[in-house]
Amino acid sequence: MALLSFSCEKEIELEMEERGGRLVLYSFIAPDSVMQVHLSKSVSHLSVDDFERVYNGSVTIYQNNRIVDDFIFPFDRAWANRPEVNFEPGDSIMIEAADGSGERVSGKTVIPDAVPFLLSDTSTVLRNDSKNGEKWVLNCTLSISDPPAEKNYYQLIVFEQTCRIEEGGMDCEQEKINYDKNDPVFFVQGKEGSLIGEIDFDGCFSDTLFNGEHYNLKIDLPVEYASEPEQNGASRKIFFLLLSHTRGFYDYYRSRVVAEYGYDLLLSILSGYIIM
């Protein structure tokens, strides 16, 4: 058996072409926050850098086919904030960018309407945990009124804000909360899924189960968020942020989660089969 197992192993050297140098434009656009724009160039898969900086880069922003901003991208920064640019739901947005060599890239989208969303109930309940037995959690019910006649893609982000009174004023910190995603909307569904089971897509889900209807989404937070912070004089607020994504960004975000999840997986080739 040892000889058979040894004979099935084979080392294969892969010669992969190094690629990079493609202009990349990335932006966060939301009616209730400051617009951010990222401009860079892609790097080879063998590079240890996240991106290549762009020199002599320019960015033009169009709102409803009208130029509302035109600026030189700061080469020494990863992001450029544009606080003077404001949008409303329904606005058509297009961003164009170019570098010093004349390469151009662009993207466009439409600001979606705000989806009615509220925290309707909270309770402390005892859950059965397959790994740690029973545990207390803070169960939260979030009511979503999904717009009809269109496919919608969401991401639910939860974070806490802890504030303390100090000399000179109030000091506040924010931290993202990792919550239990046991609601059916977070399960892999049809072609939206991944071949990797039990993967956490960071709160991304679609309206497949409740398209055009009212839905009560339930999540569990660690039970410590049901009480005041341990620090004397500190106060805590929990924020629930429901993002509306386009289908393109939704697929992109999920593919990134799968790629990052796969970084730590062992890939081996044995007798013609790929085992993960």
PDB file of C-alpha atoms in Angstrom:
ATOM      1  CA  MET A   1       0.000   0.000   0.000  1.00  0.00           C
ATOM      2  CA  ALA A   2       2.882   2.370   0.791  1.00  0.00           C
ATOM      3  CA  LEU A   3       4.428   1.668  -2.622  1.00  0.00           C
ATOM      4  CA  LEU A   4       1.079   2.177  -4.342  1.00  0.00           C
ATOM      5  CA  SER A   5       0.501   5.510  -2.584  1.00  0.00           C
ATOM      6  CA  PHE A   6       3.992   6.704  -3.426  1.00  0.00           C
ATOM      7  CA  SER A   7       3.629   5.763  -7.084  1.00  0.00           C
ATOM      8  CA  CYS A   8       0.436   7.862  -7.400  1.00  0.00           C
ATOM      9  CA  GLU A   9       2.171  11.099  -6.454  1.00  0.00           C
ATOM     10  CA  LYS A  10       3.661  13.306  -9.134  1.00  0.00           C
ATOM     11  CA  GLU A  11       5.222  16.722  -8.951  1.00  0.00           C
ATOM     12  CA  ILE A  12       4.147  19.134 -11.688  1.00  0.00           C
ATOM     13  CA  GLU A  13       5.893  22.423 -12.380  1.00  0.00           C
ATOM     14  CA  LEU A  14       3.543  25.081 -13.682  1.00  0.00           C
ATOM     15  CA  GLU A  15       4.890  27.925 -15.776  1.00  0.00           C
ATOM     16  CA  MET A  16       2.391  30.752 -15.390  1.00  0.00           C
ATOM     17  CA  GLU A  17       2.615  33.944 -17.363  1.00  0.00           C
ATOM     18  CA  GLU A  18       3.117  37.007 -15.198  1.00  0.00           C
ATOM     19  CA  ARG A  19       0.394  39.539 -15.800  1.00  0.00           C
ATOM     20  CA  GLY A  20      -0.405  42.935 -14.403  1.00  0.00           C
ATOM     21  CA  GLY A  21      -0.401  46.572 -15.348  1.00  0.00           C
ATOM     22  CA  ARG A  22      -4.130  46.796 -16.037  1.00  0.00           C
ATOM     23  CA  LEU A  23      -5.853  49.958 -14.873  1.00  0.00           C
ATOM     24  CA  VAL A  24      -8.242  49.332 -11.960  1.00  0.00           C
ATOM     25  CA  LEU A  25     -11.040  51.682 -10.850  1.00  0.00           C
ATOM     26  CA  TYR A  26     -12.911  51.012  -7.602  1.00  0.00           C
ATOM     27  CA  SER A  27     -15.432  53.240  -5.866  1.00  0.00           C
ATOM     28  CA  PHE A  28     -17.924  53.338  -2.988  1.00  0.00           C
ATOM     29  CA  ILE A  29     -21.038  55.315  -3.885  1.00  0.00           C
ATOM     30  CA  ALA A  30     -23.836  55.851  -1.361  1.00  0.00           C
ATOM     31  CA  PRO A  31     -26.286  58.739  -0.862  1.00  0.00           C
ATOM     32  CA  ASP A  32     -25.576  58.970   2.886  1.00  0.00           C
ATOM     33  CA  SER A  33     -21.769  58.802   2.987  1.00  0.00           C
ATOM     34  CA  VAL A  34     -18.672  60.421   1.479  1.00  0.00           C
ATOM     35  CA  MET A  35     -17.797  59.104  -1.972  1.00  0.00           C
ATOM     36  CA  GLN A  36     -14.457  57.283  -2.223  1.00  0.00           C
ATOM     37  CA  VAL A  37     -12.491  56.467  -5.389  1.00  0.00           C
ATOM     38  CA  HIS A  38      -9.541  54.107  -5.802  1.00  0.00           C
ATOM     39  CA  LEU A  39      -7.336  54.088  -8.909  1.00  0.00           C
ATOM     40  CA  SER A  40      -4.394  51.734  -9.377  1.00  0.00           C
ATOM     41  CA  LYS A  41      -2.879  49.101 -11.651  1.00  0.00           C
ATOM     42  CA  SER A  42      -3.122  45.369 -11.173  1.00  0.00           C
ATOM     43  CA  VAL A  43      -0.037  43.339 -10.253  1.00  0.00           C
ATOM     44  CA  SER A  44       1.206  39.884 -11.161  1.00  0.00           C
ATOM     45  CA  HIS A  45       0.001  36.940  -9.098  1.00  0.00           C
ATOM     46  CA  LEU A  46       3.629  36.501  -8.004  1.00  0.00           C
ATOM     47  CA  SER A  47       3.865  40.045  -6.629  1.00  0.00           C
ATOM     48  CA  VAL A  48       3.804  40.725  -2.892  1.00  0.00           C
ATOM     49  CA  ASP A  49       2.220  44.147  -3.474  1.00  0.00           C
ATOM     50  CA  ASP A  50      -1.539  44.698  -3.317  1.00  0.00           C
ATOM     51  CA  PHE A  51      -1.494  47.094  -6.276  1.00  0.00           C
ATOM     52  CA  GLU A  52       0.719  49.349  -8.373  1.00  0.00           C
ATOM     53  CA  ARG A  53       0.321  53.087  -7.931  1.00  0.00           C
ATOM     54  CA  VAL A  54      -0.861  55.253 -10.818  1.00  0.00           C
ATOM     55  CA  TYR A  55       1.045  58.424 -11.684  1.00  0.00           C
ATOM     56  CA  ASN A  56      -0.576  61.217 -13.724  1.00  0.00           C
ATOM     57  CA  GLY A  57      -3.971  59.585 -13.229  1.00  0.00           C
ATOM     58  CA  SER A  58      -7.190  61.557 -13.716  1.00  0.00           C
ATOM     59  CA  VAL A  59     -10.778  60.828 -12.683  1.00  0.00           C
ATOM     60  CA  THR A  60     -14.024  62.297 -14.045  1.00  0.00           C
ATOM     61  CA  ILE A  61     -17.394  61.754 -12.343  1.00  0.00           C
ATOM     62  CA  TYR A  62     -20.700  62.113 -14.198  1.00  0.00           C
ATOM     63  CA  GLN A  63     -24.083  62.490 -12.509  1.00  0.00           C
ATOM     64  CA  ASN A  64     -27.087  62.059 -14.830  1.00  0.00           C
ATOM     65  CA  ASN A  65     -24.757  62.588 -17.846  1.00  0.00           C
ATOM     66  CA  ARG A  66     -23.348  65.827 -16.386  1.00  0.00           C
ATOM     67  CA  ILE A  67     -19.770  66.278 -15.119  1.00  0.00           C
ATOM     68  CA  VAL A  68     -19.845  66.994 -11.380  1.00  0.00           C
ATOM     69  CA  ASP A  69     -16.179  66.360 -10.518  1.00  0.00           C
ATOM     70  CA  ASP A  70     -12.877  66.181 -12.406  1.00  0.00           C
ATOM     71  CA  PHE A  71      -9.575  65.775 -10.535  1.00  0.00           C
ATOM     72  CA  ILE A  72      -6.031  64.408 -10.597  1.00  0.00           C
ATOM     73  CA  PHE A  73      -5.828  61.222  -8.544  1.00  0.00           C
ATOM     74  CA  PRO A  74      -3.315  61.525  -5.646  1.00  0.00           C
ATOM     75  CA  PHE A  75      -0.619  58.932  -6.433  1.00  0.00           C
ATOM     76  CA  ASP A  76       0.508  58.746  -2.800  1.00  0.00           C
ATOM     77  CA  ARG A  77      -2.907  57.620  -1.509  1.00  0.00           C
ATOM     78  CA  ALA A  78      -4.965  54.467  -1.903  1.00  0.00           C
ATOM     79  CA  TRP A  79      -8.282  56.351  -1.792  1.00  0.00           C
ATOM     80  CA  ALA A  80      -9.497  59.815  -2.757  1.00  0.00           C
ATOM     81  CA  ASN A  81     -12.435  61.212  -0.764  1.00  0.00           C
ATOM     82  CA  ARG A  82     -14.858  63.468  -2.647  1.00  0.00           C
ATOM     83  CA  PRO A  83     -17.061  65.051   0.068  1.00  0.00           C
ATOM     84  CA  GLU A  84     -18.364  67.730  -2.299  1.00  0.00           C
ATOM     85  CA  VAL A  85     -20.057  65.153  -4.554  1.00  0.00           C
ATOM     86  CA  ASN A  86     -23.599  64.283  -3.432  1.00  0.00           C
ATOM     87  CA  PHE A  87     -26.049  61.783  -4.893  1.00  0.00           C
ATOM     88  CA  GLU A  88     -29.720  60.928  -4.602  1.00  0.00           C
ATOM     89  CA  PRO A  89     -31.538  57.605  -5.126  1.00  0.00           C
ATOM     90  CA  GLY A  90     -32.266  57.107  -8.816  1.00  0.00           C
ATOM     91  CA  ASP A  91     -29.218  59.068 -10.015  1.00  0.00           C
ATOM     92  CA  SER A  92     -27.226  57.594 -12.885  1.00  0.00           C
ATOM     93  CA  ILE A  93     -23.507  57.628 -12.051  1.00  0.00           C
ATOM     94  CA  MET A  94     -20.555  57.076 -14.376  1.00  0.00           C
ATOM     95  CA  ILE A  95     -16.856  57.319 -13.479  1.00  0.00           C
ATOM     96  CA  GLU A  96     -14.060  57.529 -16.046  1.00  0.00           C
ATOM     97  CA  ALA A  97     -10.338  57.302 -15.292  1.00  0.00           C
ATOM     98  CA  ALA A  98      -7.111  57.447 -17.307  1.00  0.00           C
ATOM     99  CA  ASP A  99      -3.383  57.241 -16.616  1.00  0.00           C
ATOM    100  CA  GLY A 100      -0.396  59.042 -18.133  1.00  0.00           C
ATOM    101  CA  SER A 101       0.004  56.459 -20.908  1.00  0.00           C
ATOM    102  CA  GLY A 102      -3.537  56.992 -22.174  1.00  0.00           C
ATOM    103  CA  GLU A 103      -5.075  53.778 -20.838  1.00  0.00           C
ATOM    104  CA  ARG A 104      -8.702  54.324 -19.835  1.00  0.00           C
ATOM    105  CA  VAL A 105     -11.262  52.539 -17.700  1.00  0.00           C
ATOM    106  CA  SER A 106     -14.852  53.378 -16.728  1.00  0.00           C
ATOM    107  CA  GLY A 107     -17.847  52.094 -14.814  1.00  0.00           C
ATOM    108  CA  LYS A 108     -21.442  53.110 -14.268  1.00  0.00           C
ATOM    109  CA  THR A 109     -24.334  52.336 -11.954  1.00  0.00           C
ATOM    110  CA  VAL A 110     -27.638  53.679 -10.655  1.00  0.00           C
ATOM    111  CA  ILE A 111     -28.174  54.662  -7.005  1.00  0.00           C
ATOM    112  CA  PRO A 112     -30.906  52.299  -5.706  1.00  0.00           C
ATOM    113  CA  ASP A 113     -33.856  53.427  -3.623  1.00  0.00           C
ATOM    114  CA  ALA A 114     -33.548  52.936   0.128  1.00  0.00           C
ATOM    115  CA  VAL A 115     -35.130  49.693   1.339  1.00  0.00           C
ATOM    116  CA  PRO A 116     -37.406  50.044   4.422  1.00  0.00           C
ATOM    117  CA  PHE A 117     -35.514  48.311   7.229  1.00  0.00           C
ATOM    118  CA  LEU A 118     -35.856  48.348  11.026  1.00  0.00           C
ATOM    119  CA  LEU A 119     -35.046  46.415  14.185  1.00  0.00           C
ATOM    120  CA  SER A 120     -38.413  45.054  15.310  1.00  0.00           C
ATOM    121  CA  ASP A 121     -37.493  42.832  18.273  1.00  0.00           C
ATOM    122  CA  THR A 122     -34.645  41.621  20.500  1.00  0.00           C
ATOM    123  CA  SER A 123     -34.550  38.820  23.087  1.00  0.00           C
ATOM    124  CA  THR A 124     -31.988  36.783  25.007  1.00  0.00           C
ATOM    125  CA  VAL A 125     -32.376  33.088  24.165  1.00  0.00           C
ATOM    126  CA  LEU A 126     -30.545  29.824  24.820  1.00  0.00           C
ATOM    127  CA  ARG A 127     -29.197  28.084  21.705  1.00  0.00           C
ATOM    128  CA  ASN A 128     -27.783  24.592  21.169  1.00  0.00           C
ATOM    129  CA  ASP A 129     -24.250  24.814  19.807  1.00  0.00           C
ATOM    130  CA  SER A 130     -22.869  21.647  18.163  1.00  0.00           C
ATOM    131  CA  LYS A 131     -19.328  22.577  19.225  1.00  0.00           C
ATOM    132  CA  ASN A 132     -19.729  24.223  22.626  1.00  0.00           C
ATOM    133  CA  GLY A 133     -23.064  22.918  23.855  1.00  0.00           C
ATOM    134  CA  GLU A 134     -25.684  25.433  24.961  1.00  0.00           C
ATOM    135  CA  LYS A 135     -24.990  29.160  24.878  1.00  0.00           C
ATOM    136  CA  TRP A 136     -26.908  32.376  25.464  1.00  0.00           C
ATOM    137  CA  VAL A 137     -27.248  34.787  22.534  1.00  0.00           C
ATOM    138  CA  LEU A 138     -28.952  38.069  21.755  1.00  0.00           C
ATOM    139  CA  ASN A 139     -31.530  37.240  19.079  1.00  0.00           C
ATOM    140  CA  CYS A 140     -32.461  40.191  16.833  1.00  0.00           C
ATOM    141  CA  THR A 141     -35.378  40.351  14.392  1.00  0.00           C
ATOM    142  CA  LEU A 142     -34.857  42.726  11.473  1.00  0.00           C
ATOM    143  CA  SER A 143     -37.825  43.629   9.264  1.00  0.00           C
ATOM    144  CA  ILE A 144     -37.088  44.131   5.551  1.00  0.00           C
ATOM    145  CA  SER A 145     -39.661  45.407   3.045  1.00  0.00           C
ATOM    146  CA  ASP A 146     -38.255  44.126  -0.229  1.00  0.00           C
ATOM    147  CA  PRO A 147     -39.157  46.172  -3.345  1.00  0.00           C
ATOM    148  CA  PRO A 148     -41.259  44.191  -5.837  1.00  0.00           C
ATOM    149  CA  ALA A 149     -40.639  43.462  -9.530  1.00  0.00           C
ATOM    150  CA  GLU A 150     -36.839  43.368  -9.266  1.00  0.00           C
ATOM    151  CA  LYS A 151     -34.085  41.117  -7.981  1.00  0.00           C
ATOM    152  CA  ASN A 152     -32.276  42.616  -5.011  1.00  0.00           C
ATOM    153  CA  TYR A 153     -28.912  41.780  -3.436  1.00  0.00           C
ATOM    154  CA  TYR A 154     -28.040  42.780   0.099  1.00  0.00           C
ATOM    155  CA  GLN A 155     -25.300  42.697   2.714  1.00  0.00           C
ATOM    156  CA  LEU A 156     -26.035  43.002   6.416  1.00  0.00           C
ATOM    157  CA  ILE A 157     -23.223  44.501   8.498  1.00  0.00           C
ATOM    158  CA  VAL A 158     -23.474  44.896  12.281  1.00  0.00           C
ATOM    159  CA  PHE A 159     -21.083  46.984  14.347  1.00  0.00           C
ATOM    160  CA  GLU A 160     -20.900  48.472  17.831  1.00  0.00           C
ATOM    161  CA  GLN A 161     -19.969  51.988  18.859  1.00  0.00           C
ATOM    162  CA  THR A 162     -18.427  52.319  22.322  1.00  0.00           C
ATOM    163  CA  CYS A 163     -18.069  55.814  23.759  1.00  0.00           C
ATOM    164  CA  ARG A 164     -16.266  57.053  26.880  1.00  0.00           C
ATOM    165  CA  ILE A 165     -16.209  60.493  28.459  1.00  0.00           C
ATOM    166  CA  GLU A 166     -12.619  61.678  28.690  1.00  0.00           C
ATOM    167  CA  GLU A 167     -10.875  64.965  29.289  1.00  0.00           C
ATOM    168  CA  GLY A 168     -11.550  67.181  26.323  1.00  0.00           C
ATOM    169  CA  GLY A 169     -14.714  65.451  25.149  1.00  0.00           C
ATOM    170  CA  MET A 170     -16.173  62.119  24.066  1.00  0.00           C
ATOM    171  CA  ASP A 171     -13.968  59.320  22.701  1.00  0.00           C
ATOM    172  CA  CYS A 172     -15.805  56.801  20.502  1.00  0.00           C
ATOM    173  CA  GLU A 173     -14.629  53.611  18.804  1.00  0.00           C
ATOM    174  CA  GLN A 174     -16.358  51.376  16.268  1.00  0.00           C
ATOM    175  CA  GLU A 175     -15.857  47.656  15.784  1.00  0.00           C
ATOM    176  CA  LYS A 176     -17.502  45.179  13.437  1.00  0.00           C
ATOM    177  CA  ILE A 177     -19.515  42.368  15.081  1.00  0.00           C
ATOM    178  CA  ASN A 178     -19.297  38.796  13.781  1.00  0.00           C
ATOM    179  CA  TYR A 179     -22.843  37.433  14.167  1.00  0.00           C
ATOM    180  CA  ASP A 180     -24.345  33.939  13.718  1.00  0.00           C
ATOM    181  CA  LYS A 181     -25.966  33.570  10.303  1.00  0.00           C
ATOM    182  CA  ASN A 182     -28.561  30.846  10.885  1.00  0.00           C
ATOM    183  CA  ASP A 183     -31.391  32.474   8.928  1.00  0.00           C
ATOM    184  CA  PRO A 184     -32.304  30.617   5.691  1.00  0.00           C
ATOM    185  CA  VAL A 185     -31.411  33.668   3.551  1.00  0.00           C
ATOM    186  CA  PHE A 186     -27.707  33.070   4.276  1.00  0.00           C
ATOM    187  CA  PHE A 187     -27.730  29.461   3.046  1.00  0.00           C
ATOM    188  CA  VAL A 188     -26.281  28.572  -0.337  1.00  0.00           C
ATOM    189  CA  GLN A 189     -29.080  28.622  -2.908  1.00  0.00           C
ATOM    190  CA  GLY A 190     -28.956  27.239  -6.436  1.00  0.00           C
ATOM    191  CA  LYS A 191     -26.413  28.812  -8.771  1.00  0.00           C
ATOM    192  CA  GLU A 192     -25.521  31.532  -6.264  1.00  0.00           C
ATOM    193  CA  GLY A 193     -23.511  29.077  -4.206  1.00  0.00           C
ATOM    194  CA  SER A 194     -20.012  27.790  -3.889  1.00  0.00           C
ATOM    195  CA  LEU A 195     -18.561  24.291  -4.076  1.00  0.00           C
ATOM    196  CA  ILE A 196     -17.154  24.968  -0.612  1.00  0.00           C
ATOM    197  CA  GLY A 197     -19.700  24.232   2.124  1.00  0.00           C
ATOM    198  CA  GLU A 198     -20.360  26.249   5.287  1.00  0.00           C
ATOM    199  CA  ILE A 199     -18.544  29.332   4.004  1.00  0.00           C
ATOM    200  CA  ASP A 200     -19.384  32.709   5.559  1.00  0.00           C
ATOM    201  CA  PHE A 201     -20.130  35.257   2.834  1.00  0.00           C
ATOM    202  CA  ASP A 202     -19.851  38.149   5.292  1.00  0.00           C
ATOM    203  CA  GLY A 203     -23.580  38.833   5.478  1.00  0.00           C
ATOM    204  CA  CYS A 204     -24.332  38.775   1.726  1.00  0.00           C
ATOM    205  CA  PHE A 205     -27.736  37.415   0.667  1.00  0.00           C
ATOM    206  CA  SER A 206     -30.373  37.900  -2.010  1.00  0.00           C
ATOM    207  CA  ASP A 207     -34.175  38.194  -1.901  1.00  0.00           C
ATOM    208  CA  THR A 208     -34.680  34.729  -3.419  1.00  0.00           C
ATOM    209  CA  LEU A 209     -36.869  33.619  -0.490  1.00  0.00           C
ATOM    210  CA  PHE A 210     -38.939  36.800  -0.149  1.00  0.00           C
ATOM    211  CA  ASN A 211     -38.866  38.662  -3.477  1.00  0.00           C
ATOM    212  CA  GLY A 212     -41.242  41.625  -3.273  1.00  0.00           C
ATOM    213  CA  GLU A 213     -42.478  40.699   0.209  1.00  0.00           C
ATOM    214  CA  HIS A 214     -41.984  41.696   3.829  1.00  0.00           C
ATOM    215  CA  TYR A 215     -39.452  39.467   5.609  1.00  0.00           C
ATOM    216  CA  ASN A 216     -38.356  39.095   9.232  1.00  0.00           C
ATOM    217  CA  LEU A 217     -34.659  38.208   9.215  1.00  0.00           C
ATOM    218  CA  LYS A 218     -33.259  36.753  12.455  1.00  0.00           C
ATOM    219  CA  ILE A 219     -29.624  36.871  13.572  1.00  0.00           C
ATOM    220  CA  ASP A 220     -27.824  36.024  16.808  1.00  0.00           C
ATOM    221  CA  LEU A 221     -25.249  38.319  18.425  1.00  0.00           C
ATOM    222  CA  PRO A 222     -22.901  37.330  21.267  1.00  0.00           C
ATOM    223  CA  VAL A 223     -24.820  37.712  24.531  1.00  0.00           C
ATOM    224  CA  GLU A 224     -22.395  40.328  25.917  1.00  0.00           C
ATOM    225  CA  TYR A 225     -23.963  42.890  23.571  1.00  0.00           C
ATOM    226  CA  ALA A 226     -27.172  42.682  25.621  1.00  0.00           C
ATOM    227  CA  SER A 227     -25.470  44.420  28.560  1.00  0.00           C
ATOM    228  CA  GLU A 228     -23.497  47.581  29.232  1.00  0.00           C
ATOM    229  CA  PRO A 229     -19.717  47.584  28.523  1.00  0.00           C
ATOM    230  CA  GLU A 230     -17.453  46.529  31.367  1.00  0.00           C
ATOM    231  CA  GLN A 231     -15.538  49.827  31.307  1.00  0.00           C
ATOM    232  CA  ASN A 232     -16.795  52.344  33.863  1.00  0.00           C
ATOM    233  CA  GLY A 233     -18.601  55.279  32.288  1.00  0.00           C
ATOM    234  CA  ALA A 234     -18.730  53.681  28.813  1.00  0.00           C
ATOM    235  CA  SER A 235     -21.876  53.429  26.677  1.00  0.00           C
ATOM    236  CA  ARG A 236     -22.625  51.105  23.775  1.00  0.00           C
ATOM    237  CA  LYS A 237     -24.757  51.405  20.665  1.00  0.00           C
ATOM    238  CA  ILE A 238     -25.385  48.624  18.125  1.00  0.00           C
ATOM    239  CA  PHE A 239     -25.786  49.642  14.467  1.00  0.00           C
ATOM    240  CA  PHE A 240     -27.380  47.491  11.754  1.00  0.00           C
ATOM    241  CA  LEU A 241     -26.347  48.483   8.233  1.00  0.00           C
ATOM    242  CA  LEU A 242     -28.237  46.993   5.257  1.00  0.00           C
ATOM    243  CA  LEU A 243     -26.377  47.592   1.978  1.00  0.00           C
ATOM    244  CA  SER A 244     -27.983  47.232  -1.452  1.00  0.00           C
ATOM    245  CA  HIS A 245     -25.578  45.818  -4.044  1.00  0.00           C
ATOM    246  CA  THR A 246     -25.725  45.473  -7.792  1.00  0.00           C
ATOM    247  CA  ARG A 247     -25.547  41.902  -9.083  1.00  0.00           C
ATOM    248  CA  GLY A 248     -22.038  42.550 -10.405  1.00  0.00           C
ATOM    249  CA  PHE A 249     -20.669  43.721  -7.041  1.00  0.00           C
ATOM    250  CA  TYR A 250     -22.562  40.964  -5.215  1.00  0.00           C
ATOM    251  CA  ASP A 251     -20.892  38.284  -7.381  1.00  0.00           C
ATOM    252  CA  TYR A 252     -17.519  40.027  -7.091  1.00  0.00           C
ATOM    253  CA  TYR A 253     -17.706  40.232  -3.288  1.00  0.00           C
ATOM    254  CA  ARG A 254     -18.674  36.562  -2.938  1.00  0.00           C
ATOM    255  CA  SER A 255     -15.888  35.485  -5.306  1.00  0.00           C
ATOM    256  CA  ARG A 256     -13.376  37.405  -3.175  1.00  0.00           C
ATOM    257  CA  VAL A 257     -14.633  35.637  -0.039  1.00  0.00           C
ATOM    258  CA  VAL A 258     -14.188  32.253  -1.743  1.00  0.00           C
ATOM    259  CA  ALA A 259     -10.684  33.194  -2.947  1.00  0.00           C
ATOM    260  CA  GLU A 260      -9.578  34.386   0.496  1.00  0.00           C
ATOM    261  CA  TYR A 261     -11.085  31.277   2.103  1.00  0.00           C
ATOM    262  CA  GLY A 262      -9.079  29.121  -0.305  1.00  0.00           C
ATOM    263  CA  TYR A 263      -5.724  30.660   0.628  1.00  0.00           C
ATOM    264  CA  ASP A 264      -5.345  28.248   3.539  1.00  0.00           C
ATOM    265  CA  LEU A 265      -6.600  25.131   1.754  1.00  0.00           C
ATOM    266  CA  LEU A 266      -4.162  22.383   0.750  1.00  0.00           C
ATOM    267  CA  LEU A 267      -4.399  21.553  -2.943  1.00  0.00           C
ATOM    268  CA  SER A 268      -2.949  18.213  -4.045  1.00  0.00           C
ATOM    269  CA  ILE A 269      -3.220  16.145  -7.219  1.00  0.00           C
ATOM    270  CA  LEU A 270      -3.599  12.425  -6.643  1.00  0.00           C
ATOM    271  CA  SER A 271      -4.267   9.861  -9.391  1.00  0.00           C
ATOM    272  CA  GLY A 272      -5.861  12.440 -11.663  1.00  0.00           C
ATOM    273  CA  TYR A 273      -8.244  13.831  -9.019  1.00  0.00           C
ATOM    274  CA  ILE A 274      -8.008  17.283  -7.443  1.00  0.00           C
ATOM    275  CA  ILE A 275      -8.589  17.084  -3.691  1.00  0.00           C
ATOM    276  CA  MET A 276      -9.300  20.154  -1.542  1.00  0.00           C
TER     277      MET A 276
END
